[in-house]
Coordinates of C-alpha atoms and ligand atoms in Angstrom, one line a residue:
M565 CA 36.3 26.0 96.2
T566 CA 34.3 25.1 93.1
D567 CA 32.0 22.2 93.7
N568 CA 29.9 23.1 90.8
P569 CA 32.5 24.2 88.3
Q570 CA 30.2 25.7 85.7
D571 CA 32.9 28.1 84.9
T572 CA 35.3 25.3 83.8
P573 CA 34.5 24.3 80.2
G574 CA 34.3 20.6 79.6
L575 CA 33.5 19.6 83.2
P576 CA 30.1 18.1 84.0
L577 CA 28.0 19.7 86.7
A578 CA 28.8 18.2 90.1
K579 CA 26.4 15.7 91.3
P580 CA 26.4 14.2 94.8
L581 CA 27.6 10.6 95.1
D582 CA 24.6 8.3 95.6
E583 CA 24.7 4.9 97.2
A584 CA 24.6 3.0 94.0
A585 CA 27.5 5.0 92.6
I586 CA 29.5 4.4 95.7
R587 CA 28.7 0.7 95.7
E588 CA 29.7 0.4 92.1
F589 CA 32.9 2.4 92.7
S590 CA 33.9 0.3 95.8
S591 CA 33.6 -2.9 93.8
R592 CA 36.4 -1.6 91.5
V593 CA 38.9 -0.3 94.1
R594 CA 41.3 -2.2 96.5
G595 CA 41.8 0.8 98.8
Q596 CA 39.6 1.9 101.8
L597 CA 36.7 4.3 101.3
I598 CA 36.0 6.7 104.2
R599 CA 32.8 8.7 104.3
P600 CA 31.5 11.2 106.8
E601 CA 29.6 8.6 108.8
D602 CA 32.6 6.3 109.2
D603 CA 34.8 5.8 112.2
G604 CA 38.1 7.5 111.6
Y605 CA 36.6 10.2 109.3
D606 CA 37.8 13.1 111.4
A607 CA 41.4 11.7 111.5
A608 CA 41.3 10.9 107.8
R609 CA 40.2 14.4 106.8
T610 CA 42.9 16.1 109.0
V611 CA 45.9 17.7 107.2
F612 CA 49.1 19.1 108.6
Y613 CA 48.0 22.7 108.9
G614 CA 45.2 23.6 111.2
G615 CA 42.5 26.0 110.0
F616 CA 41.3 23.8 107.1
D617 CA 38.2 22.3 108.6
R618 CA 36.9 20.8 105.4
R619 CA 34.5 17.9 105.0
P620 CA 35.1 15.8 101.9
A621 CA 32.2 13.6 100.7
L622 CA 34.7 10.7 100.2
I623 CA 38.3 9.9 101.1
V624 CA 39.9 7.0 99.2
R625 CA 43.1 5.5 100.5
V626 CA 44.3 4.2 97.2
K627 CA 46.5 1.0 97.0
D628 CA 47.8 1.2 93.4
A629 CA 47.7 3.0 90.1
T630 CA 44.5 1.3 89.1
D631 CA 42.8 2.7 92.2
V632 CA 44.2 6.1 91.3
S633 CA 42.7 5.8 87.8
N634 CA 39.3 4.8 89.2
V635 CA 39.3 7.8 91.6
I636 CA 40.1 10.1 88.7
A637 CA 37.3 8.6 86.7
L638 CA 34.9 9.1 89.6
A639 CA 35.9 12.8 89.9
R640 CA 35.6 13.3 86.2
E641 CA 32.2 11.7 85.9
S642 CA 30.7 13.3 89.1
G643 CA 32.3 16.7 88.5
L644 CA 33.2 16.7 92.3
E645 CA 36.3 18.6 93.3
L646 CA 39.4 16.3 93.5
A647 CA 42.0 16.8 96.2
V648 CA 45.2 14.9 95.8
R649 CA 47.1 14.2 99.0
S650 CA 50.6 12.7 99.5
G651 CA 51.9 13.9 102.8
G652 CA 49.1 16.5 103.5
H653 CA 51.5 19.5 104.1
S654 CA 50.0 21.9 101.5
V655 CA 50.5 25.4 102.8
A656 CA 47.3 26.4 100.9
G657 CA 45.2 23.5 102.2
H658 CA 45.0 22.0 98.7
S659 CA 44.9 18.4 99.9
T660 CA 41.5 18.6 101.4
T661 CA 38.1 19.7 100.0
D662 CA 34.6 20.6 101.1
G663 CA 32.2 18.1 99.6
G664 CA 34.7 16.7 97.1
I665 CA 36.9 13.6 96.9
V666 CA 40.3 13.2 98.5
L667 CA 42.7 10.8 96.7
D668 CA 44.9 9.9 99.6
L669 CA 48.2 8.2 98.6
S670 CA 49.5 7.7 102.1
E671 CA 49.3 3.9 102.0
M672 CA 51.4 3.6 98.8
K673 CA 54.8 3.4 100.5
E674 CA 56.8 0.8 98.4
L675 CA 60.4 1.6 98.0
E676 CA 62.9 -0.3 95.8
I677 CA 66.5 0.7 96.3
D678 CA 69.0 -0.3 93.6
V679 CA 72.3 0.1 95.6
E680 CA 74.5 -0.7 92.7
R681 CA 73.0 1.8 90.3
R682 CA 72.3 4.3 93.0
T683 CA 68.7 4.8 92.2
A684 CA 65.4 4.2 94.0
W685 CA 61.8 3.8 92.8
A686 CA 59.5 5.3 95.5
Q687 CA 55.7 5.3 95.7
T688 CA 54.4 8.8 96.5
G689 CA 52.8 7.9 99.8
L690 CA 56.2 8.0 101.4
T691 CA 57.4 10.9 103.5
A692 CA 60.8 12.5 103.1
G693 CA 61.7 11.1 106.5
E694 CA 60.6 7.5 105.7
Y695 CA 62.5 7.6 102.4
T696 CA 65.6 9.0 104.0
A697 CA 65.7 6.5 106.8
A698 CA 65.5 3.6 104.4
T699 CA 68.1 4.8 101.9
A700 CA 70.4 5.8 104.8
A701 CA 70.7 2.1 105.6
H702 CA 72.9 2.0 102.5
G703 CA 74.7 5.3 103.2
L704 CA 72.7 6.9 100.4
A705 CA 70.3 9.8 100.1
T706 CA 68.2 12.0 97.9
G707 CA 67.7 15.6 99.1
F708 CA 64.2 16.7 100.2
G709 CA 63.3 19.6 102.6
D710 CA 63.8 20.5 106.2
T711 CA 60.9 18.4 107.6
G712 CA 60.6 14.6 107.7
S713 CA 56.8 14.4 107.6
V714 CA 56.5 16.3 104.3
G715 CA 55.3 13.9 101.5
I716 CA 57.7 13.2 98.7
G717 CA 54.7 13.7 96.3
G718 CA 54.2 17.4 96.9
I719 CA 57.7 18.4 97.6
T720 CA 59.1 16.8 94.4
L721 CA 56.4 18.2 92.1
G722 CA 57.2 21.7 93.5
G723 CA 60.9 21.5 93.2
G724 CA 62.3 20.6 96.6
V725 CA 64.7 22.9 98.4
G726 CA 66.5 21.3 101.3
Y727 CA 69.7 20.5 103.2
L728 CA 71.5 19.2 100.1
V729 CA 70.4 21.9 97.7
R730 CA 73.8 23.5 97.2
K731 CA 75.7 20.2 97.0
H732 CA 73.2 18.1 94.9
G733 CA 70.6 20.6 93.7
L734 CA 66.8 20.5 94.0
T735 CA 64.9 17.2 94.6
I736 CA 63.8 17.4 90.9
D737 CA 67.4 17.5 89.8
D738 CA 67.6 13.9 91.1
L739 CA 64.3 12.8 89.5
L740 CA 65.1 10.3 86.7
A741 CA 61.6 9.2 85.8
A742 CA 58.0 9.0 87.2
E743 CA 54.8 7.2 86.8
V744 CA 51.8 9.5 86.3
V745 CA 48.1 8.9 86.0
T746 CA 46.7 11.6 83.7
A747 CA 43.2 13.1 83.7
D748 CA 42.0 10.5 81.2
G749 CA 43.0 7.8 83.6
E750 CA 46.0 6.5 81.7
L751 CA 49.2 5.5 83.5
L752 CA 52.2 7.0 81.8
R753 CA 55.9 6.3 82.4
V754 CA 57.6 9.7 81.9
D755 CA 61.3 10.4 81.6
A756 CA 63.7 12.3 79.4
E757 CA 62.7 10.1 76.4
R758 CA 59.1 9.2 77.1
H759 CA 56.6 12.2 77.3
P760 CA 59.6 14.6 77.8
D761 CA 57.1 17.5 77.9
L762 CA 55.3 16.0 80.8
F763 CA 58.6 15.1 82.5
W764 CA 59.7 18.7 82.2
A765 CA 56.4 20.0 83.5
I766 CA 56.2 17.8 86.7
R767 CA 59.6 19.1 87.8
G768 CA 58.2 22.3 89.4
G769 CA 54.7 22.5 87.9
G770 CA 53.1 20.9 90.9
G771 CA 50.0 18.7 90.8
N772 CA 48.6 20.2 87.6
F773 CA 49.3 17.4 85.2
G774 CA 48.3 14.2 86.8
V775 CA 48.7 12.0 89.9
A776 CA 52.3 10.8 90.3
T777 CA 52.2 7.4 91.8
K778 CA 56.0 6.6 91.7
F779 CA 59.2 8.5 91.3
Q780 CA 62.6 7.2 90.3
F781 CA 65.3 9.2 92.1
R782 CA 69.1 9.3 91.9
L783 CA 70.8 8.5 95.2
H784 CA 74.0 10.1 96.4
E785 CA 76.6 8.9 98.9
V786 CA 75.6 10.9 102.0
D787 CA 76.5 9.1 105.2
T788 CA 77.9 11.1 108.1
I789 CA 77.3 14.8 107.8
V790 CA 78.6 17.6 110.0
G791 CA 75.8 19.8 111.1
G792 CA 72.8 20.2 113.3
M793 CA 71.5 23.2 115.2
L794 CA 73.3 26.4 116.1
V795 CA 71.5 29.2 118.0
L796 CA 73.0 32.7 117.9
P797 CA 71.8 36.0 119.2
A798 CA 70.1 37.9 116.4
T799 CA 71.6 41.4 115.8
P800 CA 71.8 43.0 112.4
E801 CA 75.5 42.3 112.2
V802 CA 75.2 38.6 113.2
V803 CA 72.4 38.0 110.7
A804 CA 74.3 39.7 107.9
S805 CA 77.5 37.9 108.6
F806 CA 75.8 34.6 108.9
V807 CA 74.4 35.0 105.4
A808 CA 77.7 36.2 104.0
E809 CA 79.4 33.2 105.5
A810 CA 76.8 30.8 104.1
E811 CA 77.2 32.3 100.6
A812 CA 81.0 32.1 100.8
A813 CA 81.0 28.5 102.1
P814 CA 81.8 25.6 99.8
E815 CA 78.7 24.1 98.3
E816 CA 78.9 21.0 100.5
L817 CA 77.3 23.3 103.1
S818 CA 73.6 24.2 103.0
T819 CA 72.0 26.3 105.7
I820 CA 68.5 27.3 106.9
A821 CA 68.5 30.2 109.3
N822 CA 65.3 31.0 111.2
V823 CA 65.4 34.5 112.6
M824 CA 62.7 34.3 115.3
T825 CA 61.7 34.8 118.8
A826 CA 63.2 32.0 120.9
P827 CA 60.4 29.6 122.0
P828 CA 60.2 28.5 125.6
M829 CA 61.9 25.2 124.9
P830 CA 64.0 23.3 127.5
F831 CA 67.2 23.3 125.4
L832 CA 67.2 27.1 125.3
P833 CA 68.2 29.0 128.5
A834 CA 65.2 30.7 130.1
E835 CA 66.8 34.2 129.8
V836 CA 66.6 34.1 126.0
H837 CA 62.9 32.9 125.8
G838 CA 61.1 35.6 123.8
Q839 CA 64.3 37.2 122.6
L840 CA 65.2 37.4 118.9
V841 CA 67.7 34.6 117.9
I842 CA 69.0 32.9 114.8
M843 CA 68.0 29.3 115.1
A844 CA 70.0 27.8 112.3
M845 CA 70.3 24.3 110.8
L846 CA 73.6 23.5 109.0
V847 CA 74.4 20.5 106.9
Y848 CA 77.9 19.9 105.6
A849 CA 77.6 16.9 103.2
G850 CA 81.2 16.5 102.1
E851 CA 83.4 13.4 102.3
D852 CA 85.7 14.5 105.1
V853 CA 84.5 15.2 108.6
D854 CA 87.5 17.4 109.4
A855 CA 86.9 19.6 106.4
G856 CA 83.2 19.9 107.6
E857 CA 84.4 21.0 111.0
R858 CA 86.6 23.7 109.4
V859 CA 83.7 24.9 107.3
I860 CA 81.2 25.3 110.2
A861 CA 83.7 26.8 112.6
P862 CA 83.3 30.4 111.4
F863 CA 79.6 30.3 112.0
R864 CA 80.3 29.8 115.7
A865 CA 82.6 32.8 115.7
H866 CA 80.2 35.5 114.8
A867 CA 78.8 35.6 118.3
E868 CA 78.8 33.5 121.5
P869 CA 76.5 30.6 120.6
I870 CA 73.4 30.3 122.8
V871 CA 73.2 26.6 121.8
D872 CA 75.8 24.7 119.8
M873 CA 74.7 21.2 118.7
L874 CA 76.9 21.1 115.6
K875 CA 78.6 17.7 115.3
P876 CA 79.2 14.8 113.0
M877 CA 76.0 12.8 112.8
P878 CA 74.2 10.3 110.5
Y879 CA 72.3 12.2 107.9
P880 CA 68.7 11.0 108.8
E881 CA 69.1 12.7 112.2
I882 CA 68.3 16.0 110.5
Y883 CA 64.7 14.7 110.6
P884 CA 64.0 14.4 114.3
P885 CA 60.7 12.7 115.4
E886 CA 57.6 14.9 115.1
E887 CA 54.4 15.0 117.1
D888 CA 51.4 13.7 115.1
D889 CA 49.0 16.1 116.7
F890 CA 50.9 19.3 115.8
H891 CA 48.6 21.3 113.5
P892 CA 49.8 24.9 113.5
T893 CA 47.8 27.7 112.0
A894 CA 50.0 30.2 110.2
V895 CA 50.2 32.7 107.4
A896 CA 53.3 33.1 105.3
R897 CA 54.9 34.7 102.3
T898 CA 57.7 33.3 100.2
M899 CA 60.1 35.2 98.0
F900 CA 63.6 35.1 96.4
I901 CA 65.9 38.0 97.0
D902 CA 69.5 38.9 96.1
T903 CA 71.1 40.1 99.2
I904 CA 70.8 40.3 103.0
D905 CA 73.3 43.0 104.2
R906 CA 73.2 44.8 107.5
D907 CA 70.4 47.1 106.4
V908 CA 68.2 44.3 105.2
S909 CA 69.0 42.4 108.5
Q910 CA 67.9 45.5 110.4
T911 CA 64.6 45.6 108.5
I912 CA 64.1 41.9 109.3
L913 CA 64.6 42.4 113.0
E914 CA 62.5 45.6 113.1
H915 CA 59.5 43.7 111.6
L916 CA 59.9 40.7 113.9
R917 CA 60.0 43.1 116.9
A918 CA 56.9 44.9 115.7
S919 CA 54.6 41.8 115.9
D920 CA 53.1 40.2 118.9
A921 CA 52.3 36.9 117.2
P922 CA 53.1 34.0 119.5
M923 CA 55.6 32.8 117.0
R924 CA 57.0 34.7 114.0
V925 CA 59.9 34.0 111.8
A926 CA 62.0 35.1 108.8
Q927 CA 63.5 31.9 107.4
I928 CA 66.6 32.5 105.2
R929 CA 67.9 29.9 102.8
V930 CA 71.1 30.7 100.9
L931 CA 71.0 29.0 97.5
G932 CA 73.5 28.6 94.6
G933 CA 75.8 25.7 94.0
A934 CA 74.4 22.7 92.1
M935 CA 70.9 24.2 92.0
A936 CA 72.2 27.2 90.0
R937 CA 74.2 25.1 87.6
M938 CA 71.1 23.8 85.8
S939 CA 69.7 26.1 83.1
A940 CA 66.4 27.9 83.8
E941 CA 64.8 26.1 80.9
A942 CA 65.8 22.6 82.1
T943 CA 62.8 22.2 84.4
A944 CA 59.5 24.0 85.2
F945 CA 61.2 25.3 88.4
A946 CA 63.1 28.2 86.7
H947 CA 64.3 30.5 89.5
R948 CA 67.7 28.8 89.4
S949 CA 69.8 31.9 89.7
S950 CA 68.0 33.2 92.8
R951 CA 70.5 33.7 95.5
I952 CA 68.4 33.6 98.7
M953 CA 64.9 32.3 99.5
V954 CA 63.1 34.0 102.4
N955 CA 59.9 32.9 104.0
V956 CA 58.2 35.1 106.5
A957 CA 55.5 33.6 108.7
A958 CA 53.3 34.4 111.7
F959 CA 51.5 31.8 113.7
Y960 CA 48.1 32.6 115.1
E961 CA 45.8 31.0 117.6
G962 CA 42.2 31.9 116.7
A963 CA 40.6 32.8 113.4
E964 CA 40.0 36.4 114.7
E965 CA 43.8 36.9 114.8
R966 CA 44.3 35.9 111.2
A967 CA 43.7 39.2 109.5
A968 CA 46.2 41.0 111.6
R969 CA 48.8 38.3 111.0
E970 CA 48.1 38.4 107.3
A971 CA 48.6 42.2 107.2
W972 CA 51.9 41.8 109.0
V973 CA 53.4 39.1 106.7
T974 CA 52.2 41.2 103.6
D975 CA 53.8 44.3 104.9
F976 CA 57.0 42.4 105.9
A977 CA 57.3 40.8 102.5
A978 CA 56.8 44.1 100.8
A979 CA 59.6 45.6 102.9
L980 CA 62.0 42.8 101.8
R981 CA 61.1 42.8 98.2
Q982 CA 64.1 43.4 95.8
G983 CA 63.1 43.8 92.2
E984 CA 60.5 41.6 90.4
G985 CA 58.2 39.5 92.6
C986 CA 59.1 35.8 92.4
A987 CA 58.0 32.9 94.5
Y988 CA 58.6 29.2 95.2
V989 CA 55.5 27.3 94.4
G990 CA 56.0 24.9 97.3
F991 CA 55.6 27.6 99.9
L992 CA 52.8 29.6 98.3
G993 CA 49.5 29.8 100.3
E994 CA 46.1 30.6 98.8
E995 CA 47.4 34.0 97.4
G996 CA 45.7 34.3 94.0
E997 CA 46.7 33.8 90.4
E998 CA 49.1 36.7 90.2
R999 CA 51.3 35.0 92.9
V1000 CA 51.1 31.6 91.2
R1001 CA 52.4 33.4 88.0
E1002 CA 55.3 34.7 90.1
A1003 CA 56.5 31.2 90.6
Y1004 CA 57.2 31.0 86.9
P1005 CA 58.8 33.3 84.3
E1006 CA 56.4 34.1 81.5
S1007 CA 58.0 31.7 79.0
T1008 CA 57.8 28.8 81.5
W1009 CA 54.2 29.7 82.3
D1010 CA 53.2 29.6 78.6
R1011 CA 54.9 26.3 78.1
L1012 CA 53.2 24.8 81.2
A1013 CA 49.8 26.1 80.1
A1014 CA 50.3 24.4 76.7
I1015 CA 51.3 21.1 78.3
K1016 CA 48.3 21.4 80.7
R1017 CA 46.0 21.8 77.7
R1018 CA 47.5 18.6 76.2
Y1019 CA 47.2 16.4 79.4
D1020 CA 44.4 18.0 81.4
P1021 CA 42.3 20.1 79.0
T1022 CA 39.3 20.4 81.3
N1023 CA 41.4 21.4 84.3
L1024 CA 40.3 18.4 86.4
F1025 CA 43.4 18.9 88.5
R1026 CA 42.5 22.4 89.6
L1027 CA 42.8 22.2 93.4
N1028 CA 46.5 23.3 93.4
Q1029 CA 48.6 26.3 92.5
N1030 CA 46.7 26.3 89.3
I1031 CA 48.0 26.7 85.8
P1032 CA 44.8 26.8 83.6
P1033 CA 45.1 25.1 80.2
A1034 CA 46.1 27.4 77.4
I1035 CA 43.3 28.6 75.3
E1036 CA 43.5 27.3 71.7
Q1037 CA 44.4 30.1 69.3
Ligands
FAD2219 C1 56.4 22.1 107.9 C2 56.7 22.3 106.4 C3 58.0 22.3 106.0 C4 58.4 22.4 104.7 N1 59.7 22.5 104.3 C5 60.0 22.5 103.0 C6 61.4 22.5 102.6 O1 62.3 22.5 103.4 N2 61.6 22.5 101.2 C7 60.6 22.6 100.3 O2 60.9 22.6 99.1 N3 59.3 22.6 100.7 C8 59.0 22.6 102.0 N4 57.7 22.6 102.4 C9 56.7 22.8 101.3 C10 56.2 21.5 100.8 O3 57.2 21.0 99.9 C11 54.9 21.6 100.1 O4 53.9 22.1 101.0 C12 54.4 20.3 99.5 O5 53.4 20.5 98.5 C13 54.0 19.3 100.5 O6 53.9 18.0 100.0 P1 52.9 17.0 100.6 O7 52.9 15.8 99.7 O8 53.2 16.8 102.1 O9 51.6 17.8 100.6 P2 50.1 17.5 100.1 O10 49.3 18.5 100.8 O11 49.8 16.1 100.2 O12 50.2 17.9 98.6 C14 50.3 19.2 98.2 C15 49.8 19.4 96.8 O13 50.7 18.8 95.9 C16 50.1 18.0 94.9 N5 50.4 16.6 95.1 C17 50.9 16.0 96.2 N6 51.2 14.7 95.9 C18 50.9 14.5 94.6 C19 51.0 13.4 93.8 N7 51.5 12.3 94.2 N8 50.5 13.6 92.5 C20 50.0 14.8 92.0 N9 49.9 15.8 92.8 C21 50.4 15.7 94.1 C22 48.6 18.3 95.1 O14 48.3 19.4 94.2 C23 48.5 18.7 96.5 O15 47.4 19.6 96.7 C24 57.3 22.5 103.7 C25 56.0 22.5 104.1 C26 55.7 22.4 105.5 C27 54.3 22.4 105.9

């Protein structure tokens, strides 16, 4: 946290917001201002993950792009740290700040769907679940991630890997245009023709380049899918054959397999609680339900399913209702790897067995398909040819447990590493600059740093997986 960013050239020293400055600012914005003494402050400063007990000096629930521009000006002039929040799911806690300003987009939820052209303009306060429920009314969808409450702001800027990744690619592969307020407060329309450098950078470069207020997405016909949850016993053979099956499946099928200890949930038989299982989500997004049934059938055949909820269903049902007061504390590591054979599966299970964290998981996402067909240079997300994404995570209950859980995920990630380190920026925690660099090949990083210098030379947008502006040669 840098409240007083003396090390950042070009930024003024931070000065606290005095009453006159707040009054003047509030006369210029339409959105609500929330300060530490106000009712609702504690709810307004809460983000998805627990463990980030930060106290912003000011939270602004912006209403439009002019508000966004005014908040950016206030941050620029005061030198206070600026946190930008869409859905509040930052794994690294980047959407809250101690003593700074939170620009909260959650009330900007307009959505214009053009059914004929199959496009939608969406304000970035929408969540993936809200967007998906609205477009589903027309039998249309854009792919986001595995969780409905994630904001479309953060997931899109990171790339977006979800249930349609093999069929339709990353979320950014459906991004046609955006409106972005840059560090100088200007609202820019960006697309393949206008500010193409910025359009390239925001497709994977995160929140480094400005505040996205609106996205225009392509929509696909996705109506009834075949999928849902399948729970299998986790043995090295079953994990390896699940992955092999997912890789061989047609690209209409995307899978997310959580190898984990079975939680004590009512839909799981009591005798498996605490045992290692594969809790998998499958989505077949093809046109024909019978073909979908044929594609998912082999997954049921690797072992006697513990729970089999695979069925034809409306696409939005992949985002079940969530509890508002769920704020887990967890540490995680993300990576891309090439293969999960029996030996790698064995390593996964050994590590999961060796921990006593209340919940621990290795999440496996088989990639390929449409995501891999785009060239690595097409967007700032460049790990296009990666075959499998793995996220390992341990949940913890008190701060005193954190160090042990962190050591376990670090050790687990090292045991799974295959070749060069590489990471998905959307799942990075606060892991240091080296890990941010692993999200980008060197040529991508250099191009991003040059674009950063052009649009945010003072690194005003620095509370993120930061790409510092390139130094002028
Ligand atoms: C439970 C859970 C499940 C997830 N599942 C997936 C998944 O399946 N696939 C996947 O790809 N990712 C997934 N993620 C990762 C997720 O995409 C990132 O954490 C993402 O940044 C969250 O977006 P948000 O808007 O909710 O978060 P926020 O915390 O609001 O934003 C995160 C960061 O993004 C930037 N940002 C957000 N909105 C804007 C904006 N409008 N303009 C400029 N910058 C902005 C800011 O730097 C901010 O700090 C998951 C995360 C969680 C917690």
